[in-house]
PDB file of C-alpha atoms and ligand atoms in Angstrom:
ATOM      1  CA  MET A   1      62.161  72.473  64.982  1.00  0.00           C
ATOM      2  CA  SER A   2      62.421  76.051  63.898  1.00  0.00           C
ATOM      3  CA  HIS A   3      65.610  77.727  62.782  1.00  0.00           C
ATOM      4  CA  HIS A   4      67.313  80.169  65.078  1.00  0.00           C
ATOM      5  CA  GLU A   5      70.133  82.335  64.016  1.00  0.00           C
ATOM      6  CA  THR A   6      73.089  81.795  66.203  1.00  0.00           C
ATOM      7  CA  ILE A   7      74.645  85.034  67.401  1.00  0.00           C
ATOM      8  CA  GLU A   8      78.088  84.827  68.974  1.00  0.00           C
ATOM      9  CA  THR A   9      77.779  86.494  72.349  1.00  0.00           C
ATOM     10  CA  VAL A  10      80.343  86.935  75.074  1.00  0.00           C
ATOM     11  CA  ALA A  11      78.859  86.416  78.524  1.00  0.00           C
ATOM     12  CA  THR A  12      79.326  89.457  80.666  1.00  0.00           C
ATOM     13  CA  LYS A  13      80.342  89.187  84.317  1.00  0.00           C
ATOM     14  CA  ASP A  14      77.333  90.677  86.142  1.00  0.00           C
ATOM     15  CA  ILE A  15      77.711  93.179  88.976  1.00  0.00           C
ATOM     16  CA  VAL A  16      77.456  91.800  92.490  1.00  0.00           C
ATOM     17  CA  GLY A  17      77.606  95.242  94.136  1.00  0.00           C
ATOM     18  CA  ILE A  18      79.341  98.573  94.524  1.00  0.00           C
ATOM     19  CA  TYR A  19      81.069  99.094  97.845  1.00  0.00           C
ATOM     20  CA  GLN A  20      82.359 102.061  99.848  1.00  0.00           C
ATOM     21  CA  PRO A  21      85.303 101.657 102.204  1.00  0.00           C
ATOM     22  CA  GLY A  22      83.953  99.719 105.168  1.00  0.00           C
ATOM     23  CA  SER A  23      86.506 100.958 107.706  1.00  0.00           C
ATOM     24  CA  THR A  24      89.197 103.601 108.078  1.00  0.00           C
ATOM     25  CA  HIS A  25      92.271 103.242 110.209  1.00  0.00           C
ATOM     26  CA  MET A  26      95.989 103.945 110.581  1.00  0.00           C
ATOM     27  CA  VAL A  27      98.493 101.210 109.911  1.00  0.00           C
ATOM     28  CA  GLY A  28     101.353 102.235 112.235  1.00  0.00           C
ATOM     29  CA  ASP A  29     101.743 106.030 111.902  1.00  0.00           C
ATOM     30  CA  GLY A  30     102.490 106.072 108.174  1.00  0.00           C
ATOM     31  CA  PHE A  31      99.592 104.507 106.329  1.00  0.00           C
ATOM     32  CA  PRO A  32      96.130 106.053 106.714  1.00  0.00           C
ATOM     33  CA  VAL A  33      93.997 103.422 105.000  1.00  0.00           C
ATOM     34  CA  ARG A  34      90.477 102.946 103.843  1.00  0.00           C
ATOM     35  CA  ASN A  35      89.636  99.237 103.792  1.00  0.00           C
ATOM     36  CA  LEU A  36      87.405  97.769 101.063  1.00  0.00           C
ATOM     37  CA  PHE A  37      87.599  94.200 102.213  1.00  0.00           C
ATOM     38  CA  PRO A  38      87.265  92.184 104.329  1.00  0.00           C
ATOM     39  CA  SER A  39      85.402  95.081 106.019  1.00  0.00           C
ATOM     40  CA  ASN A  40      82.528  94.756 103.537  1.00  0.00           C
ATOM     41  CA  GLU A  41      82.118  91.076 104.426  1.00  0.00           C
ATOM     42  CA  LEU A  42      83.439  90.231 100.937  1.00  0.00           C
ATOM     43  CA  ASP A  43      85.147  86.860 100.973  1.00  0.00           C
ATOM     44  CA  ARG A  44      84.025  84.266  98.385  1.00  0.00           C
ATOM     45  CA  GLU A  45      83.322  87.115  95.937  1.00  0.00           C
ATOM     46  CA  VAL A  46      86.885  88.417  95.937  1.00  0.00           C
ATOM     47  CA  SER A  47      88.911  85.242  96.487  1.00  0.00           C
ATOM     48  CA  PRO A  48      91.894  84.819  96.011  1.00  0.00           C
ATOM     49  CA  PHE A  49      92.170  88.380  97.334  1.00  0.00           C
ATOM     50  CA  LEU A  50      91.855  88.707 101.119  1.00  0.00           C
ATOM     51  CA  MET A  51      92.332  92.348 101.860  1.00  0.00           C
ATOM     52  CA  LEU A  52      92.448  95.709 100.083  1.00  0.00           C
ATOM     53  CA  ASP A  53      93.798  98.719 101.993  1.00  0.00           C
ATOM     54  CA  TYR A  54      93.759 101.995 100.134  1.00  0.00           C
ATOM     55  CA  ALA A  55      96.393 104.318 101.637  1.00  0.00           C
ATOM     56  CA  GLY A  56      96.078 108.040 101.117  1.00  0.00           C
ATOM     57  CA  PRO A  57      96.449 110.082  99.038  1.00  0.00           C
ATOM     58  CA  GLN A  58      97.708 112.089 102.039  1.00  0.00           C
ATOM     59  CA  TYR A  59     100.418 114.672 102.527  1.00  0.00           C
ATOM     60  CA  PHE A  60     103.019 114.071 105.231  1.00  0.00           C
ATOM     61  CA  THR A  61     105.138 116.879 106.684  1.00  0.00           C
ATOM     62  CA  PRO A  62     108.946 116.557 106.583  1.00  0.00           C
ATOM     63  CA  THR A  63     110.484 114.501 109.337  1.00  0.00           C
ATOM     64  CA  ASP A  64     113.828 112.890 110.265  1.00  0.00           C
ATOM     65  CA  HIS A  65     111.907 109.940 111.752  1.00  0.00           C
ATOM     66  CA  PRO A  66     110.239 108.029 108.944  1.00  0.00           C
ATOM     67  CA  ARG A  67     106.663 107.055 109.649  1.00  0.00           C
ATOM     68  CA  GLY A  68     105.401 103.552 109.080  1.00  0.00           C
ATOM     69  CA  VAL A  69     104.851 100.263 110.810  1.00  0.00           C
ATOM     70  CA  GLY A  70     107.590  98.443 112.708  1.00  0.00           C
ATOM     71  CA  GLU A  71     108.411  94.751 113.015  1.00  0.00           C
ATOM     72  CA  HIS A  72     105.392  92.460 112.579  1.00  0.00           C
ATOM     73  CA  PRO A  73     104.801  88.930 111.175  1.00  0.00           C
ATOM     74  CA  HIS A  74     102.783  87.434 108.355  1.00  0.00           C
ATOM     75  CA  ARG A  75     102.006  83.799 107.419  1.00  0.00           C
ATOM     76  CA  GLY A  76      99.848  82.035 104.880  1.00  0.00           C
ATOM     77  CA  PHE A  77      99.478  84.580 102.063  1.00  0.00           C
ATOM     78  CA  GLU A  78     101.189  87.335  99.966  1.00  0.00           C
ATOM     79  CA  THR A  79     101.265  91.093 100.458  1.00  0.00           C
ATOM     80  CA  VAL A  80     101.288  93.182  97.270  1.00  0.00           C
ATOM     81  CA  THR A  81     102.087  96.855  97.652  1.00  0.00           C
ATOM     82  CA  ILE A  82     101.437  99.158  94.671  1.00  0.00           C
ATOM     83  CA  VAL A  83     102.813 102.725  94.998  1.00  0.00           C
ATOM     84  CA  TYR A  84     101.247 105.611  93.078  1.00  0.00           C
ATOM     85  CA  GLU A  85     102.967 108.502  94.936  1.00  0.00           C
ATOM     86  CA  GLY A  86     105.667 108.603  97.574  1.00  0.00           C
ATOM     87  CA  MET A  87     108.361 106.040  98.426  1.00  0.00           C
ATOM     88  CA  VAL A  88     108.005 102.989 100.647  1.00  0.00           C
ATOM     89  CA  ALA A  89     110.883 100.988 102.181  1.00  0.00           C
ATOM     90  CA  HIS A  90     110.658  97.385 103.283  1.00  0.00           C
ATOM     91  CA  ARG A  91     112.921  95.025 105.178  1.00  0.00           C
ATOM     92  CA  ASP A  92     112.219  91.426 106.202  1.00  0.00           C
ATOM     93  CA  SER A  93     113.620  88.515 108.193  1.00  0.00           C
ATOM     94  CA  ALA A  94     114.283  86.494 105.058  1.00  0.00           C
ATOM     95  CA  GLY A  95     116.993  89.083 104.273  1.00  0.00           C
ATOM     96  CA  ASN A  96     115.027  90.925 101.579  1.00  0.00           C
ATOM     97  CA  ALA A  97     114.917  94.711 101.468  1.00  0.00           C
ATOM     98  CA  GLY A  98     113.705  97.190  98.872  1.00  0.00           C
ATOM     99  CA  VAL A  99     112.444 100.658  98.136  1.00  0.00           C
ATOM    100  CA  ILE A 100     109.533 101.187  95.823  1.00  0.00           C
ATOM    101  CA  GLY A 101     108.226 104.421  94.286  1.00  0.00           C
ATOM    102  CA  PRO A 102     105.573 105.597  91.816  1.00  0.00           C
ATOM    103  CA  GLY A 103     104.646 102.829  89.383  1.00  0.00           C
ATOM    104  CA  ASP A 104     106.547 100.155  91.300  1.00  0.00           C
ATOM    105  CA  VAL A 105     105.095  97.054  92.944  1.00  0.00           C
ATOM    106  CA  GLN A 106     106.405  94.884  95.728  1.00  0.00           C
ATOM    107  CA  TRP A 107     105.146  91.307  95.757  1.00  0.00           C
ATOM    108  CA  MET A 108     106.068  89.637  99.043  1.00  0.00           C
ATOM    109  CA  THR A 109     105.271  85.982  99.616  1.00  0.00           C
ATOM    110  CA  ALA A 110     105.053  85.521 103.371  1.00  0.00           C
ATOM    111  CA  ALA A 111     104.047  81.775 103.040  1.00  0.00           C
ATOM    112  CA  SER A 112     105.529  79.896 106.063  1.00  0.00           C
ATOM    113  CA  GLY A 113     106.314  83.176 107.774  1.00  0.00           C
ATOM    114  CA  ILE A 114     108.345  86.336 107.798  1.00  0.00           C
ATOM    115  CA  VAL A 115     108.740  89.300 110.069  1.00  0.00           C
ATOM    116  CA  HIS A 116     108.999  92.685 108.299  1.00  0.00           C
ATOM    117  CA  GLU A 117     108.731  96.456 108.625  1.00  0.00           C
ATOM    118  CA  GLU A 118     107.214  98.945 106.219  1.00  0.00           C
ATOM    119  CA  PHE A 119     108.238 102.611 106.449  1.00  0.00           C
ATOM    120  CA  HIS A 120     108.288 105.772 104.358  1.00  0.00           C
ATOM    121  CA  GLU A 121     111.662 105.867 102.659  1.00  0.00           C
ATOM    122  CA  ARG A 122     114.122 108.110 104.588  1.00  0.00           C
ATOM    123  CA  GLU A 123     114.756 110.793 101.910  1.00  0.00           C
ATOM    124  CA  PHE A 124     111.030 110.935 101.014  1.00  0.00           C
ATOM    125  CA  ALA A 125     110.217 111.360 104.715  1.00  0.00           C
ATOM    126  CA  LYS A 126     112.889 114.080 105.063  1.00  0.00           C
ATOM    127  CA  LYS A 127     111.441 116.128 102.207  1.00  0.00           C
ATOM    128  CA  GLY A 128     107.806 115.435 103.023  1.00  0.00           C
ATOM    129  CA  GLY A 129     105.227 114.576 100.415  1.00  0.00           C
ATOM    130  CA  THR A 130     102.164 112.702  99.360  1.00  0.00           C
ATOM    131  CA  LEU A 131     101.767 109.043  99.974  1.00  0.00           C
ATOM    132  CA  HIS A 132      99.305 107.123  97.764  1.00  0.00           C
ATOM    133  CA  ALA A 133      99.401 103.360  97.634  1.00  0.00           C
ATOM    134  CA  ILE A 134      97.395 100.149  97.777  1.00  0.00           C
ATOM    135  CA  GLN A 135      98.173  97.054  99.760  1.00  0.00           C
ATOM    136  CA  LEU A 136      96.477  93.876  98.592  1.00  0.00           C
ATOM    137  CA  TRP A 137      96.682  90.531 100.336  1.00  0.00           C
ATOM    138  CA  VAL A 138      96.549  87.545  98.001  1.00  0.00           C
ATOM    139  CA  ASN A 139      95.705  84.186  99.561  1.00  0.00           C
ATOM    140  CA  LEU A 140      97.782  81.050  99.074  1.00  0.00           C
ATOM    141  CA  PRO A 141      96.244  77.621  98.675  1.00  0.00           C
ATOM    142  CA  ARG A 142      96.749  75.122 101.516  1.00  0.00           C
ATOM    143  CA  ALA A 143      99.544  73.378  99.585  1.00  0.00           C
ATOM    144  CA  SER A 144     101.631  76.633  99.473  1.00  0.00           C
ATOM    145  CA  LYS A 145     100.896  78.239 102.830  1.00  0.00           C
ATOM    146  CA  MET A 146     104.005  76.667 104.429  1.00  0.00           C
ATOM    147  CA  SER A 147     106.343  77.135 101.447  1.00  0.00           C
ATOM    148  CA  ALA A 148     109.489  79.197 101.725  1.00  0.00           C
ATOM    149  CA  PRO A 149     109.004  82.984 101.730  1.00  0.00           C
ATOM    150  CA  GLY A 150     109.722  84.914  98.542  1.00  0.00           C
ATOM    151  CA  TYR A 151     110.116  88.473  97.348  1.00  0.00           C
ATOM    152  CA  GLN A 152     109.674  90.192  94.050  1.00  0.00           C
ATOM    153  CA  THR A 153     110.511  93.843  93.398  1.00  0.00           C
ATOM    154  CA  ILE A 154     108.670  94.836  90.219  1.00  0.00           C
ATOM    155  CA  LEU A 155     109.833  98.204  88.932  1.00  0.00           C
ATOM    156  CA  ASN A 156     107.753 100.557  86.762  1.00  0.00           C
ATOM    157  CA  GLY A 157     109.941  99.837  83.754  1.00  0.00           C
ATOM    158  CA  ASP A 158     109.369  96.052  84.062  1.00  0.00           C
ATOM    159  CA  ILE A 159     105.583  96.443  83.660  1.00  0.00           C
ATOM    160  CA  PRO A 160     104.284  96.300  80.077  1.00  0.00           C
ATOM    161  CA  VAL A 161     102.229  99.346  79.091  1.00  0.00           C
ATOM    162  CA  ILE A 162      99.516  98.805  76.446  1.00  0.00           C
ATOM    163  CA  ASP A 163      98.060 101.790  74.684  1.00  0.00           C
ATOM    164  CA  LEU A 164      94.356 101.110  74.249  1.00  0.00           C
ATOM    165  CA  ASP A 165      93.173 101.729  70.698  1.00  0.00           C
ATOM    166  CA  GLY A 166      91.549 105.024  69.771  1.00  0.00           C
ATOM    167  CA  GLY A 167      93.074 107.168  72.517  1.00  0.00           C
ATOM    168  CA  VAL A 168      91.015 105.317  75.146  1.00  0.00           C
ATOM    169  CA  GLY A 169      93.840 105.172  77.700  1.00  0.00           C
ATOM    170  CA  GLN A 170      96.412 102.673  78.835  1.00  0.00           C
ATOM    171  CA  LEU A 171      96.678  99.437  80.705  1.00  0.00           C
ATOM    172  CA  ARG A 172      99.672  98.208  82.660  1.00  0.00           C
ATOM    173  CA  VAL A 173      99.902  94.438  83.180  1.00  0.00           C
ATOM    174  CA  ILE A 174     101.265  93.737  86.637  1.00  0.00           C
ATOM    175  CA  ALA A 175     100.170  90.084  86.777  1.00  0.00           C
ATOM    176  CA  GLY A 176      98.446  87.681  84.384  1.00  0.00           C
ATOM    177  CA  SER A 177      98.241  88.681  80.745  1.00  0.00           C
ATOM    178  CA  TYR A 178      96.303  91.030  78.539  1.00  0.00           C
ATOM    179  CA  LEU A 179      96.042  90.533  74.793  1.00  0.00           C
ATOM    180  CA  GLY A 180      99.209  88.427  74.860  1.00  0.00           C
ATOM    181  CA  HIS A 181     101.225  90.887  77.010  1.00  0.00           C
ATOM    182  CA  LYS A 182     102.391  89.051  80.126  1.00  0.00           C
ATOM    183  CA  GLY A 183     102.832  90.787  83.456  1.00  0.00           C
ATOM    184  CA  PRO A 184     106.135  90.322  85.347  1.00  0.00           C
ATOM    185  CA  ALA A 185     104.673  89.050  88.667  1.00  0.00           C
ATOM    186  CA  HIS A 186     105.022  85.376  89.398  1.00  0.00           C
ATOM    187  CA  THR A 187     101.810  84.190  91.052  1.00  0.00           C
ATOM    188  CA  VAL A 188     101.033  80.917  92.806  1.00  0.00           C
ATOM    189  CA  THR A 189      97.444  80.683  91.474  1.00  0.00           C
ATOM    190  CA  PRO A 190      96.145  82.439  88.361  1.00  0.00           C
ATOM    191  CA  VAL A 191      95.729  86.174  88.997  1.00  0.00           C
ATOM    192  CA  GLU A 192      95.166  89.207  86.689  1.00  0.00           C
ATOM    193  CA  LEU A 193      96.206  92.583  88.084  1.00  0.00           C
ATOM    194  CA  TYR A 194      95.958  95.621  85.826  1.00  0.00           C
ATOM    195  CA  ASP A 195      96.630  99.305  86.446  1.00  0.00           C
ATOM    196  CA  LEU A 196      94.096 100.846  84.027  1.00  0.00           C
ATOM    197  CA  GLN A 197      93.670 104.448  82.973  1.00  0.00           C
ATOM    198  CA  VAL A 198      90.682 105.480  80.820  1.00  0.00           C
ATOM    199  CA  LYS A 199      89.942 108.989  79.394  1.00  0.00           C
ATOM    200  CA  ALA A 200      86.664 110.777  80.042  1.00  0.00           C
ATOM    201  CA  GLY A 201      83.858 109.482  77.876  1.00  0.00           C
ATOM    202  CA  LYS A 202      85.871 106.488  76.698  1.00  0.00           C
ATOM    203  CA  GLY A 203      85.357 102.823  77.410  1.00  0.00           C
ATOM    204  CA  VAL A 204      87.159  99.497  77.141  1.00  0.00           C
ATOM    205  CA  ALA A 205      85.949  95.901  77.054  1.00  0.00           C
ATOM    206  CA  LEU A 206      88.275  93.667  79.091  1.00  0.00           C
ATOM    207  CA  ALA A 207      88.396  89.946  78.591  1.00  0.00           C
ATOM    208  CA  LEU A 208      88.750  88.235  81.992  1.00  0.00           C
ATOM    209  CA  PRO A 209      88.651  84.458  82.338  1.00  0.00           C
ATOM    210  CA  GLU A 210      85.374  82.604  82.928  1.00  0.00           C
ATOM    211  CA  GLY A 211      85.362  81.380  86.555  1.00  0.00           C
ATOM    212  CA  HIS A 212      87.678  84.094  87.808  1.00  0.00           C
ATOM    213  CA  ASN A 213      86.302  86.550  90.354  1.00  0.00           C
ATOM    214  CA  ALA A 214      86.801  90.113  89.131  1.00  0.00           C
ATOM    215  CA  SER A 215      86.528  93.576  90.681  1.00  0.00           C
ATOM    216  CA  VAL A 216      87.429  97.097  89.730  1.00  0.00           C
ATOM    217  CA  PHE A 217      88.651  99.629  92.337  1.00  0.00           C
ATOM    218  CA  VAL A 218      88.335 103.309  91.403  1.00  0.00           C
ATOM    219  CA  LEU A 219      91.381 105.329  92.459  1.00  0.00           C
ATOM    220  CA  GLN A 220      90.447 108.479  90.568  1.00  0.00           C
ATOM    221  CA  GLY A 221      87.495 109.676  88.508  1.00  0.00           C
ATOM    222  CA  SER A 222      84.249 107.774  88.098  1.00  0.00           C
ATOM    223  CA  ALA A 223      83.030 104.987  85.906  1.00  0.00           C
ATOM    224  CA  SER A 224      80.317 102.541  85.091  1.00  0.00           C
ATOM    225  CA  VAL A 225      80.976  98.830  84.619  1.00  0.00           C
ATOM    226  CA  ASN A 226      78.694  96.974  82.172  1.00  0.00           C
ATOM    227  CA  GLY A 227      76.464 100.040  81.858  1.00  0.00           C
ATOM    228  CA  GLY A 228      75.573  99.947  85.582  1.00  0.00           C
ATOM    229  CA  GLN A 229      75.451 102.600  88.235  1.00  0.00           C
ATOM    230  CA  ALA A 230      78.437 104.987  88.387  1.00  0.00           C
ATOM    231  CA  ALA A 231      81.099 104.354  90.995  1.00  0.00           C
ATOM    232  CA  GLY A 232      83.441 107.048  92.218  1.00  0.00           C
ATOM    233  CA  GLU A 233      86.725 107.539  94.053  1.00  0.00           C
ATOM    234  CA  ALA A 234      87.569 104.824  96.558  1.00  0.00           C
ATOM    235  CA  GLN A 235      84.614 102.607  95.517  1.00  0.00           C
ATOM    236  CA  LEU A 236      84.867  98.944  94.536  1.00  0.00           C
ATOM    237  CA  ILE A 237      82.769  97.330  91.815  1.00  0.00           C
ATOM    238  CA  VAL A 238      82.579  93.588  92.347  1.00  0.00           C
ATOM    239  CA  CYS A 239      81.563  91.293  89.464  1.00  0.00           C
ATOM    240  CA  THR A 240      80.507  87.648  89.280  1.00  0.00           C
ATOM    241  CA  ARG A 241      82.981  84.882  88.490  1.00  0.00           C
ATOM    242  CA  HIS A 242      80.662  83.710  85.744  1.00  0.00           C
ATOM    243  CA  GLY A 243      81.190  85.440  82.370  1.00  0.00           C
ATOM    244  CA  SER A 244      84.299  86.386  80.478  1.00  0.00           C
ATOM    245  CA  GLN A 245      84.140  90.116  79.906  1.00  0.00           C
ATOM    246  CA  ILE A 246      83.588  93.435  81.658  1.00  0.00           C
ATOM    247  CA  THR A 247      83.137  96.833  80.027  1.00  0.00           C
ATOM    248  CA  VAL A 248      84.514  99.888  81.816  1.00  0.00           C
ATOM    249  CA  VAL A 249      83.258 103.343  80.703  1.00  0.00           C
ATOM    250  CA  ALA A 250      84.872 106.355  82.334  1.00  0.00           C
ATOM    251  CA  HIS A 251      82.787 109.513  83.031  1.00  0.00           C
ATOM    252  CA  GLU A 252      85.952 111.512  83.882  1.00  0.00           C
ATOM    253  CA  ASP A 253      89.607 110.788  83.315  1.00  0.00           C
ATOM    254  CA  SER A 254      89.899 107.805  85.616  1.00  0.00           C
ATOM    255  CA  ARG A 255      92.370 105.356  87.111  1.00  0.00           C
ATOM    256  CA  PHE A 256      91.504 101.834  88.275  1.00  0.00           C
ATOM    257  CA  LEU A 257      93.003  98.762  89.735  1.00  0.00           C
ATOM    258  CA  VAL A 258      91.452  95.751  88.036  1.00  0.00           C
ATOM    259  CA  MET A 259      91.736  92.569  90.119  1.00  0.00           C
ATOM    260  CA  ALA A 260      90.785  89.122  88.955  1.00  0.00           C
ATOM    261  CA  GLY A 261      91.739  85.549  89.821  1.00  0.00           C
ATOM    262  CA  GLU A 262      90.790  81.964  90.243  1.00  0.00           C
ATOM    263  CA  PRO A 263      88.939  81.607  93.554  1.00  0.00           C
ATOM    264  CA  ILE A 264      90.625  79.446  96.193  1.00  0.00           C
ATOM    265  CA  GLU A 265      87.836  77.295  97.451  1.00  0.00           C
ATOM    266  CA  GLU A 266      89.207  76.441 100.884  1.00  0.00           C
ATOM    267  CA  PRO A 267      88.207  77.466 104.411  1.00  0.00           C
ATOM    268  CA  ILE A 268      89.682  80.759 105.622  1.00  0.00           C
ATOM    269  CA  ALA A 269      90.806  81.130 109.237  1.00  0.00           C
ATOM    270  CA  ARG A 270      92.261  84.588 109.969  1.00  0.00           C
ATOM    271  CA  TYR A 271      93.726  86.337 112.946  1.00  0.00           C
ATOM    272  CA  GLY A 272      95.456  89.680 112.349  1.00  0.00           C
ATOM    273  CA  PRO A 273      98.531  89.068 110.213  1.00  0.00           C
ATOM    274  CA  PHE A 274      97.937  85.300 109.857  1.00  0.00           C
ATOM    275  CA  VAL A 275      95.597  83.680 107.311  1.00  0.00           C
ATOM    276  CA  MET A 276      95.359  79.906 107.423  1.00  0.00           C
ATOM    277  CA  ASN A 277      92.744  77.206 106.793  1.00  0.00           C
ATOM    278  CA  THR A 278      91.996  76.171 110.403  1.00  0.00           C
ATOM    279  CA  LYS A 279      92.051  77.602 113.962  1.00  0.00           C
ATOM    280  CA  ALA A 280      94.670  75.069 114.981  1.00  0.00           C
ATOM    281  CA  GLU A 281      96.973  76.429 112.245  1.00  0.00           C
ATOM    282  CA  LEU A 282      96.404  79.954 113.524  1.00  0.00           C
ATOM    283  CA  MET A 283      97.411  78.845 117.063  1.00  0.00           C
ATOM    284  CA  GLN A 284     100.503  77.225 115.623  1.00  0.00           C
ATOM    285  CA  ALA A 285     101.306  80.442 113.674  1.00  0.00           C
ATOM    286  CA  MET A 286     101.181  82.518 116.901  1.00  0.00           C
ATOM    287  CA  GLN A 287     103.316  79.975 118.785  1.00  0.00           C
ATOM    288  CA  ASP A 288     105.844  79.883 115.964  1.00  0.00           C
ATOM    289  CA  TYR A 289     106.027  83.691 115.826  1.00  0.00           C
ATOM    290  CA  GLN A 290     106.443  83.970 119.582  1.00  0.00           C
ATOM    291  CA  ALA A 291     109.083  81.250 119.510  1.00  0.00           C
ATOM    292  CA  GLY A 292     111.036  83.324 116.949  1.00  0.00           C
ATOM    293  CA  LYS A 293     110.594  80.780 114.157  1.00  0.00           C
ATOM    294  CA  MET A 294     109.619  83.506 111.644  1.00  0.00           C
ATOM    295  CA  GLY A 295     112.938  85.184 112.321  1.00  0.00           C
ATOM    296  CA  HIS A 296     113.845  88.690 113.398  1.00  0.00           C
ATOM    297  CA  LEU A 297     115.119  91.867 111.699  1.00  0.00           C
ATOM    298  CA  ASN A 298     118.758  92.570 112.116  1.00  0.00           C
TER     299      ASN A 298
HETATM  300 MN1   MN B 301     102.985  93.892 106.765  1.00  0.00          MN
END
């Protein structure tokens, strides 16, 4: 046998693809969104994430009648709303209410079912302004789909900010951990969610767990992941679950949402605001909602 020098290498998560928004629509009259998935037929590749709606940035004229989306249900997953500009107000049938603004995150666990509304906050609507936000849906495993609903308001000041060495930029840990800094969000399955800013011409190598799906959404600027093709504003770079590192190099001052997590390997049955494992469970969800079992807003 010949001698080979052993070189320590870190396996890189390869790129599955770069995706444009697959559909554009209004959610109520307040959230003009570009959808990245499921419209791109991404499912296994982005699990445990189920949906990414990119709202705005769009200017809204002043009004005394806040725009948004009225009473509607959810069951079987979590909705995570990240606000970059503007103010969003929420109210649900579990008795939770909150207002989130720039840098804040709302992590709502619908689980067995809630009814809620999502509107521009009244004073923000009155003044008019730009709304810029992301709503992510995070799946729940079968064992947690019928758990009690929950609600976490995560304020800007609760989110650790890590300055990346050498003036590269900064990383805010919303969920999971980065270099020992733990994000404030409580998640049901392992999730990493980072708000990442990288300066033009700089790059960062991010360690992400082997076996976790990983993707990078570009909010602003342009970047290459792992030396691949550049992706620009509103594009999503999806990586493989195999590997334990990605390298993000920014071509302009850029901002990203980095999403990773342990895939939930269970069947997905979805119908509008309900995401369960089987069609029978979806039927049950509709019946329960119509029977008022998910509650009502006061
Ligand atoms: Mn909703």
